[in-house]
Amino acid sequence: MTDTEGTDEMATPLSALWFQRPEALERPVVVTGVFDVLHVGHVRFLRSIAERGLPLVVGIESDERVRAWKGPGRPVNPAEERAETIAALSCVTGSFVIEGPPTVADWAAYAELLRPLAPAALAFTAGDRYTQAKIRGADALGAQAWELPFTAGRSTTAALGRLAHSL
């Protein structure tokens, strides 16, 4: 991981630890999430964003944040490896790990974290439980909110369930 970017600690308790930071980045589309076990749903989602022609930057939630939200068995893969895996996709321009207390998950904190990137859009999947928060965050940033289709049956939870049954 490289440098920390974002606003100062007084403005937001969230920070971005860059894994792959593009040299020049103008008005990217930003996606945030866990991206724990990469699957075809992730790939289709990220590719469909990149096909719209803007650079794509992905924020990966830290291990501490994921564990607090999803339980002690998650994440399966550590944050730095998840950021490296996402960055290796040809459709992704850069990736960073989102650090901060697990209790901080409000749209205002994310908006302040992402403000230095001046995103053109925030993208998320249909049915995301944080849809309204992401729309509010996009509005606060002067960005578009892009809701893209969810690939049915293709989630990390479903993949882990299939794997557990096959062992």
JSON list of C-alpha atoms in Angstrom, two decimals:
[
{"chain": "A", "resi": 1, "resn": "MET", "atom": "CA", "xyz": [0.00, 0.00, 0.00]},
{"chain": "A", "resi": 2, "resn": "THR", "atom": "CA", "xyz": [1.12, 3.53, -0.58]},
{"chain": "A", "resi": 3, "resn": "ASP", "atom": "CA", "xyz": [0.16, 6.87, 0.85]},
{"chain": "A", "resi": 4, "resn": "THR", "atom": "CA", "xyz": [-2.94, 7.91, 2.75]},
{"chain": "A", "resi": 5, "resn": "GLU", "atom": "CA", "xyz": [-5.24, 10.27, 0.91]},
{"chain": "A", "resi": 6, "resn": "GLY", "atom": "CA", "xyz": [-8.41, 11.95, 1.98]},
{"chain": "A", "resi": 7, "resn": "THR", "atom": "CA", "xyz": [-9.36, 14.76, 4.23]},
{"chain": "A", "resi": 8, "resn": "ASP", "atom": "CA", "xyz": [-7.76, 15.32, 7.60]},
{"chain": "A", "resi": 9, "resn": "GLU", "atom": "CA", "xyz": [-8.80, 13.39, 10.69]},
{"chain": "A", "resi": 10, "resn": "MET", "atom": "CA", "xyz": [-10.96, 16.27, 11.89]},
{"chain": "A", "resi": 11, "resn": "ALA", "atom": "CA", "xyz": [-13.12, 16.20, 8.77]},
{"chain": "A", "resi": 12, "resn": "THR", "atom": "CA", "xyz": [-13.74, 12.46, 8.47]},
{"chain": "A", "resi": 13, "resn": "PRO", "atom": "CA", "xyz": [-12.73, 9.36, 10.40]},
{"chain": "A", "resi": 14, "resn": "LEU", "atom": "CA", "xyz": [-12.30, 7.47, 7.11]},
{"chain": "A", "resi": 15, "resn": "SER", "atom": "CA", "xyz": [-9.09, 7.37, 5.11]},
{"chain": "A", "resi": 16, "resn": "ALA", "atom": "CA", "xyz": [-7.95, 5.87, 1.82]},
{"chain": "A", "resi": 17, "resn": "LEU", "atom": "CA", "xyz": [-4.80, 3.75, 1.73]},
{"chain": "A", "resi": 18, "resn": "TRP", "atom": "CA", "xyz": [-3.92, 3.46, -1.95]},
{"chain": "A", "resi": 19, "resn": "PHE", "atom": "CA", "xyz": [-2.85, 0.13, -3.38]},
{"chain": "A", "resi": 20, "resn": "GLN", "atom": "CA", "xyz": [-2.69, 1.37, -6.97]},
{"chain": "A", "resi": 21, "resn": "ARG", "atom": "CA", "xyz": [-3.00, 5.10, -7.41]},
{"chain": "A", "resi": 22, "resn": "PRO", "atom": "CA", "xyz": [-3.22, 6.45, -10.97]},
{"chain": "A", "resi": 23, "resn": "GLU", "atom": "CA", "xyz": [-0.78, 9.24, -11.83]},
{"chain": "A", "resi": 24, "resn": "ALA", "atom": "CA", "xyz": [-3.49, 11.46, -13.27]},
{"chain": "A", "resi": 25, "resn": "LEU", "atom": "CA", "xyz": [-7.11, 10.89, -12.47]},
{"chain": "A", "resi": 26, "resn": "GLU", "atom": "CA", "xyz": [-9.88, 13.11, -13.77]},
{"chain": "A", "resi": 27, "resn": "ARG", "atom": "CA", "xyz": [-13.50, 12.63, -12.73]},
{"chain": "A", "resi": 28, "resn": "PRO", "atom": "CA", "xyz": [-13.50, 8.86, -12.12]},
{"chain": "A", "resi": 29, "resn": "VAL", "atom": "CA", "xyz": [-16.40, 6.61, -11.32]},
{"chain": "A", "resi": 30, "resn": "VAL", "atom": "CA", "xyz": [-16.00, 5.32, -7.77]},
{"chain": "A", "resi": 31, "resn": "VAL", "atom": "CA", "xyz": [-17.26, 2.03, -6.39]},
{"chain": "A", "resi": 32, "resn": "THR", "atom": "CA", "xyz": [-16.89, 0.96, -2.76]},
{"chain": "A", "resi": 33, "resn": "GLY", "atom": "CA", "xyz": [-17.42, -2.48, -1.30]},
{"chain": "A", "resi": 34, "resn": "VAL", "atom": "CA", "xyz": [-15.94, -5.60, 0.24]},
{"chain": "A", "resi": 35, "resn": "PHE", "atom": "CA", "xyz": [-14.96, -7.56, -2.92]},
{"chain": "A", "resi": 36, "resn": "ASP", "atom": "CA", "xyz": [-13.97, -10.47, -0.70]},
{"chain": "A", "resi": 37, "resn": "VAL", "atom": "CA", "xyz": [-14.06, -13.45, -3.06]},
{"chain": "A", "resi": 38, "resn": "LEU", "atom": "CA", "xyz": [-13.97, -12.21, -6.65]},
{"chain": "A", "resi": 39, "resn": "HIS", "atom": "CA", "xyz": [-16.72, -13.75, -8.80]},
{"chain": "A", "resi": 40, "resn": "VAL", "atom": "CA", "xyz": [-18.39, -13.17, -12.16]},
{"chain": "A", "resi": 41, "resn": "GLY", "atom": "CA", "xyz": [-20.96, -10.79, -10.64]},
{"chain": "A", "resi": 42, "resn": "HIS", "atom": "CA", "xyz": [-18.12, -8.47, -9.60]},
{"chain": "A", "resi": 43, "resn": "VAL", "atom": "CA", "xyz": [-16.47, -8.72, -13.00]},
{"chain": "A", "resi": 44, "resn": "ARG", "atom": "CA", "xyz": [-19.68, -8.00, -14.91]},
{"chain": "A", "resi": 45, "resn": "PHE", "atom": "CA", "xyz": [-20.49, -5.06, -12.64]},
{"chain": "A", "resi": 46, "resn": "LEU", "atom": "CA", "xyz": [-17.05, -3.48, -12.90]},
{"chain": "A", "resi": 47, "resn": "ARG", "atom": "CA", "xyz": [-16.76, -4.10, -16.64]},
{"chain": "A", "resi": 48, "resn": "SER", "atom": "CA", "xyz": [-20.16, -2.49, -17.28]},
{"chain": "A", "resi": 49, "resn": "ILE", "atom": "CA", "xyz": [-19.01, 0.63, -15.44]},
{"chain": "A", "resi": 50, "resn": "ALA", "atom": "CA", "xyz": [-15.72, 0.85, -17.35]},
{"chain": "A", "resi": 51, "resn": "GLU", "atom": "CA", "xyz": [-17.55, 0.43, -20.66]},
{"chain": "A", "resi": 52, "resn": "ARG", "atom": "CA", "xyz": [-19.09, 3.86, -20.05]},
{"chain": "A", "resi": 53, "resn": "GLY", "atom": "CA", "xyz": [-15.68, 5.38, -20.79]},
{"chain": "A", "resi": 54, "resn": "LEU", "atom": "CA", "xyz": [-14.61, 6.93, -17.48]},
{"chain": "A", "resi": 55, "resn": "PRO", "atom": "CA", "xyz": [-11.74, 5.76, -15.27]},
{"chain": "A", "resi": 56, "resn": "LEU", "atom": "CA", "xyz": [-12.86, 3.36, -12.53]},
{"chain": "A", "resi": 57, "resn": "VAL", "atom": "CA", "xyz": [-11.53, 3.51, -8.98]},
{"chain": "A", "resi": 58, "resn": "VAL", "atom": "CA", "xyz": [-12.53, 0.90, -6.40]},
{"chain": "A", "resi": 59, "resn": "GLY", "atom": "CA", "xyz": [-12.51, 1.40, -2.64]},
{"chain": "A", "resi": 60, "resn": "ILE", "atom": "CA", "xyz": [-12.14, -1.85, -0.67]},
{"chain": "A", "resi": 61, "resn": "GLU", "atom": "CA", "xyz": [-13.43, -1.95, 2.91]},
{"chain": "A", "resi": 62, "resn": "SER", "atom": "CA", "xyz": [-10.75, -2.79, 5.52]},
{"chain": "A", "resi": 63, "resn": "ASP", "atom": "CA", "xyz": [-10.65, -6.13, 7.30]},
{"chain": "A", "resi": 64, "resn": "GLU", "atom": "CA", "xyz": [-11.77, -4.57, 10.59]},
{"chain": "A", "resi": 65, "resn": "ARG", "atom": "CA", "xyz": [-14.80, -2.96, 8.96]},
{"chain": "A", "resi": 66, "resn": "VAL", "atom": "CA", "xyz": [-15.79, -6.15, 7.12]},
{"chain": "A", "resi": 67, "resn": "ARG", "atom": "CA", "xyz": [-15.40, -8.34, 10.21]},
{"chain": "A", "resi": 68, "resn": "ALA", "atom": "CA", "xyz": [-17.61, -5.99, 12.24]},
{"chain": "A", "resi": 69, "resn": "TRP", "atom": "CA", "xyz": [-20.32, -6.00, 9.58]},
{"chain": "A", "resi": 70, "resn": "LYS", "atom": "CA", "xyz": [-20.24, -9.59, 8.33]},
{"chain": "A", "resi": 71, "resn": "GLY", "atom": "CA", "xyz": [-18.93, -11.58, 11.30]},
{"chain": "A", "resi": 72, "resn": "PRO", "atom": "CA", "xyz": [-15.73, -13.27, 12.44]},
{"chain": "A", "resi": 73, "resn": "GLY", "atom": "CA", "xyz": [-15.39, -15.51, 9.36]},
{"chain": "A", "resi": 74, "resn": "ARG", "atom": "CA", "xyz": [-15.08, -12.59, 6.99]},
{"chain": "A", "resi": 75, "resn": "PRO", "atom": "CA", "xyz": [-13.28, -11.34, 5.12]},
{"chain": "A", "resi": 76, "resn": "VAL", "atom": "CA", "xyz": [-11.86, -14.50, 3.62]},
{"chain": "A", "resi": 77, "resn": "ASN", "atom": "CA", "xyz": [-9.04, -12.56, 1.97]},
{"chain": "A", "resi": 78, "resn": "PRO", "atom": "CA", "xyz": [-7.11, -9.66, 3.54]},
{"chain": "A", "resi": 79, "resn": "ALA", "atom": "CA", "xyz": [-7.79, -6.12, 2.32]},
{"chain": "A", "resi": 80, "resn": "GLU", "atom": "CA", "xyz": [-4.43, -5.63, 0.61]},
{"chain": "A", "resi": 81, "resn": "GLU", "atom": "CA", "xyz": [-4.92, -8.83, -1.42]},
{"chain": "A", "resi": 82, "resn": "ARG", "atom": "CA", "xyz": [-8.48, -7.82, -2.30]},
{"chain": "A", "resi": 83, "resn": "ALA", "atom": "CA", "xyz": [-7.19, -4.43, -3.48]},
{"chain": "A", "resi": 84, "resn": "GLU", "atom": "CA", "xyz": [-4.44, -6.11, -5.52]},
{"chain": "A", "resi": 85, "resn": "THR", "atom": "CA", "xyz": [-6.90, -8.54, -7.13]},
{"chain": "A", "resi": 86, "resn": "ILE", "atom": "CA", "xyz": [-9.31, -5.75, -8.08]},
{"chain": "A", "resi": 87, "resn": "ALA", "atom": "CA", "xyz": [-6.45, -3.57, -9.39]},
{"chain": "A", "resi": 88, "resn": "ALA", "atom": "CA", "xyz": [-5.32, -6.43, -11.66]},
{"chain": "A", "resi": 89, "resn": "LEU", "atom": "CA", "xyz": [-8.57, -6.26, -13.64]},
{"chain": "A", "resi": 90, "resn": "SER", "atom": "CA", "xyz": [-8.06, -4.41, -16.92]},
{"chain": "A", "resi": 91, "resn": "CYS", "atom": "CA", "xyz": [-11.25, -2.38, -16.38]},
{"chain": "A", "resi": 92, "resn": "VAL", "atom": "CA", "xyz": [-10.00, -0.91, -13.07]},
{"chain": "A", "resi": 93, "resn": "THR", "atom": "CA", "xyz": [-7.79, 2.18, -13.02]},
{"chain": "A", "resi": 94, "resn": "GLY", "atom": "CA", "xyz": [-6.97, 2.22, -9.29]},
{"chain": "A", "resi": 95, "resn": "SER", "atom": "CA", "xyz": [-7.83, 0.75, -5.92]},
{"chain": "A", "resi": 96, "resn": "PHE", "atom": "CA", "xyz": [-7.56, 1.74, -2.29]},
{"chain": "A", "resi": 97, "resn": "VAL", "atom": "CA", "xyz": [-8.50, 0.36, 1.12]},
{"chain": "A", "resi": 98, "resn": "ILE", "atom": "CA", "xyz": [-11.02, 2.27, 3.23]},
{"chain": "A", "resi": 99, "resn": "GLU", "atom": "CA", "xyz": [-9.81, 2.49, 6.82]},
{"chain": "A", "resi": 100, "resn": "GLY", "atom": "CA", "xyz": [-11.77, 3.78, 9.79]},
{"chain": "A", "resi": 101, "resn": "PRO", "atom": "CA", "xyz": [-14.02, 2.71, 12.63]},
{"chain": "A", "resi": 102, "resn": "PRO", "atom": "CA", "xyz": [-16.64, 0.13, 11.59]},
{"chain": "A", "resi": 103, "resn": "THR", "atom": "CA", "xyz": [-19.33, 2.27, 13.17]},
{"chain": "A", "resi": 104, "resn": "VAL", "atom": "CA", "xyz": [-18.73, 4.99, 10.55]},
{"chain": "A", "resi": 105, "resn": "ALA", "atom": "CA", "xyz": [-20.81, 4.06, 7.52]},
{"chain": "A", "resi": 106, "resn": "ASP", "atom": "CA", "xyz": [-22.84, 7.18, 6.81]},
{"chain": "A", "resi": 107, "resn": "TRP", "atom": "CA", "xyz": [-23.04, 8.91, 3.44]},
{"chain": "A", "resi": 108, "resn": "ALA", "atom": "CA", "xyz": [-21.43, 12.13, 4.73]},
{"chain": "A", "resi": 109, "resn": "ALA", "atom": "CA", "xyz": [-18.25, 10.33, 5.85]},
{"chain": "A", "resi": 110, "resn": "TYR", "atom": "CA", "xyz": [-17.93, 8.58, 2.49]},
{"chain": "A", "resi": 111, "resn": "ALA", "atom": "CA", "xyz": [-18.58, 11.84, 0.64]},
{"chain": "A", "resi": 112, "resn": "GLU", "atom": "CA", "xyz": [-15.75, 13.52, 2.55]},
{"chain": "A", "resi": 113, "resn": "LEU", "atom": "CA", "xyz": [-13.44, 10.56, 1.91]},
{"chain": "A", "resi": 114, "resn": "LEU", "atom": "CA", "xyz": [-14.15, 10.66, -1.84]},
{"chain": "A", "resi": 115, "resn": "ARG", "atom": "CA", "xyz": [-14.26, 14.47, -2.27]},
{"chain": "A", "resi": 116, "resn": "PRO", "atom": "CA", "xyz": [-10.53, 14.75, -3.25]},
{"chain": "A", "resi": 117, "resn": "LEU", "atom": "CA", "xyz": [-11.22, 12.40, -6.19]},
{"chain": "A", "resi": 118, "resn": "ALA", "atom": "CA", "xyz": [-13.94, 14.70, -7.56]},
{"chain": "A", "resi": 119, "resn": "PRO", "atom": "CA", "xyz": [-15.88, 11.69, -8.86]},
{"chain": "A", "resi": 120, "resn": "ALA", "atom": "CA", "xyz": [-18.11, 12.01, -11.90]},
{"chain": "A", "resi": 121, "resn": "ALA", "atom": "CA", "xyz": [-20.27, 9.18, -10.55]},
{"chain": "A", "resi": 122, "resn": "LEU", "atom": "CA", "xyz": [-20.72, 6.72, -7.72]},
{"chain": "A", "resi": 123, "resn": "ALA", "atom": "CA", "xyz": [-21.78, 3.29, -8.95]},
{"chain": "A", "resi": 124, "resn": "PHE", "atom": "CA", "xyz": [-23.59, 0.54, -7.06]},
{"chain": "A", "resi": 125, "resn": "THR", "atom": "CA", "xyz": [-25.70, -2.52, -7.79]},
{"chain": "A", "resi": 126, "resn": "ALA", "atom": "CA", "xyz": [-29.48, -2.58, -7.84]},
{"chain": "A", "resi": 127, "resn": "GLY", "atom": "CA", "xyz": [-30.75, -3.78, -4.49]},
{"chain": "A", "resi": 128, "resn": "ASP", "atom": "CA", "xyz": [-27.74, -2.45, -2.57]},
{"chain": "A", "resi": 129, "resn": "ARG", "atom": "CA", "xyz": [-28.94, -1.85, 0.97]},
{"chain": "A", "resi": 130, "resn": "TYR", "atom": "CA", "xyz": [-27.06, 1.46, 0.97]},
{"chain": "A", "resi": 131, "resn": "THR", "atom": "CA", "xyz": [-28.67, 2.76, -2.24]},
{"chain": "A", "resi": 132, "resn": "GLN", "atom": "CA", "xyz": [-30.23, 5.84, -0.65]},
{"chain": "A", "resi": 133, "resn": "ALA", "atom": "CA", "xyz": [-27.02, 6.70, 1.20]},
{"chain": "A", "resi": 134, "resn": "LYS", "atom": "CA", "xyz": [-25.00, 6.37, -2.01]},
{"chain": "A", "resi": 135, "resn": "ILE", "atom": "CA", "xyz": [-27.43, 8.62, -3.87]},
{"chain": "A", "resi": 136, "resn": "ARG", "atom": "CA", "xyz": [-27.15, 11.22, -1.09]},
{"chain": "A", "resi": 137, "resn": "GLY", "atom": "CA", "xyz": [-23.35, 10.93, -1.19]},
{"chain": "A", "resi": 138, "resn": "ALA", "atom": "CA", "xyz": [-23.32, 11.39, -4.97]},
{"chain": "A", "resi": 139, "resn": "ASP", "atom": "CA", "xyz": [-25.53, 14.47, -4.63]},
{"chain": "A", "resi": 140, "resn": "ALA", "atom": "CA", "xyz": [-23.21, 15.92, -1.98]},
{"chain": "A", "resi": 141, "resn": "LEU", "atom": "CA", "xyz": [-20.26, 15.41, -4.35]},
{"chain": "A", "resi": 142, "resn": "GLY", "atom": "CA", "xyz": [-22.00, 16.81, -7.43]},
{"chain": "A", "resi": 143, "resn": "ALA", "atom": "CA", "xyz": [-21.69, 13.34, -8.98]},
{"chain": "A", "resi": 144, "resn": "GLN", "atom": "CA", "xyz": [-24.13, 11.10, -10.77]},
{"chain": "A", "resi": 145, "resn": "ALA", "atom": "CA", "xyz": [-25.50, 8.00, -9.04]},
{"chain": "A", "resi": 146, "resn": "TRP", "atom": "CA", "xyz": [-25.27, 4.94, -11.29]},
{"chain": "A", "resi": 147, "resn": "GLU", "atom": "CA", "xyz": [-27.39, 1.96, -10.30]},
{"chain": "A", "resi": 148, "resn": "LEU", "atom": "CA", "xyz": [-26.40, -1.09, -12.34]},
{"chain": "A", "resi": 149, "resn": "PRO", "atom": "CA", "xyz": [-27.98, -4.54, -12.52]},
{"chain": "A", "resi": 150, "resn": "PHE", "atom": "CA", "xyz": [-27.15, -7.20, -9.95]},
{"chain": "A", "resi": 151, "resn": "THR", "atom": "CA", "xyz": [-26.15, -10.60, -11.35]},
{"chain": "A", "resi": 152, "resn": "ALA", "atom": "CA", "xyz": [-28.67, -12.89, -9.67]},
{"chain": "A", "resi": 153, "resn": "GLY", "atom": "CA", "xyz": [-27.19, -15.76, -7.66]},
{"chain": "A", "resi": 154, "resn": "ARG", "atom": "CA", "xyz": [-23.68, -14.36, -7.96]},
{"chain": "A", "resi": 155, "resn": "SER", "atom": "CA", "xyz": [-22.68, -12.87, -4.63]},
{"chain": "A", "resi": 156, "resn": "THR", "atom": "CA", "xyz": [-19.81, -13.65, -2.31]},
{"chain": "A", "resi": 157, "resn": "THR", "atom": "CA", "xyz": [-22.24, -15.06, 0.24]},
{"chain": "A", "resi": 158, "resn": "ALA", "atom": "CA", "xyz": [-23.73, -17.39, -2.41]},
{"chain": "A", "resi": 159, "resn": "ALA", "atom": "CA", "xyz": [-20.25, -18.44, -3.60]},
{"chain": "A", "resi": 160, "resn": "LEU", "atom": "CA", "xyz": [-19.14, -19.21, -0.05]},
{"chain": "A", "resi": 161, "resn": "GLY", "atom": "CA", "xyz": [-22.35, -21.21, 0.49]},
{"chain": "A", "resi": 162, "resn": "ARG", "atom": "CA", "xyz": [-21.72, -23.27, -2.64]},
{"chain": "A", "resi": 163, "resn": "LEU", "atom": "CA", "xyz": [-18.12, -23.85, -1.58]},
{"chain": "A", "resi": 164, "resn": "ALA", "atom": "CA", "xyz": [-19.12, -24.93, 1.94]},
{"chain": "A", "resi": 165, "resn": "HIS", "atom": "CA", "xyz": [-21.58, -27.47, 0.50]},
{"chain": "A", "resi": 166, "resn": "SER", "atom": "CA", "xyz": [-18.98, -28.89, -1.87]},
{"chain": "A", "resi": 167, "resn": "LEU", "atom": "CA", "xyz": [-16.38, -29.60, 0.84]}
]
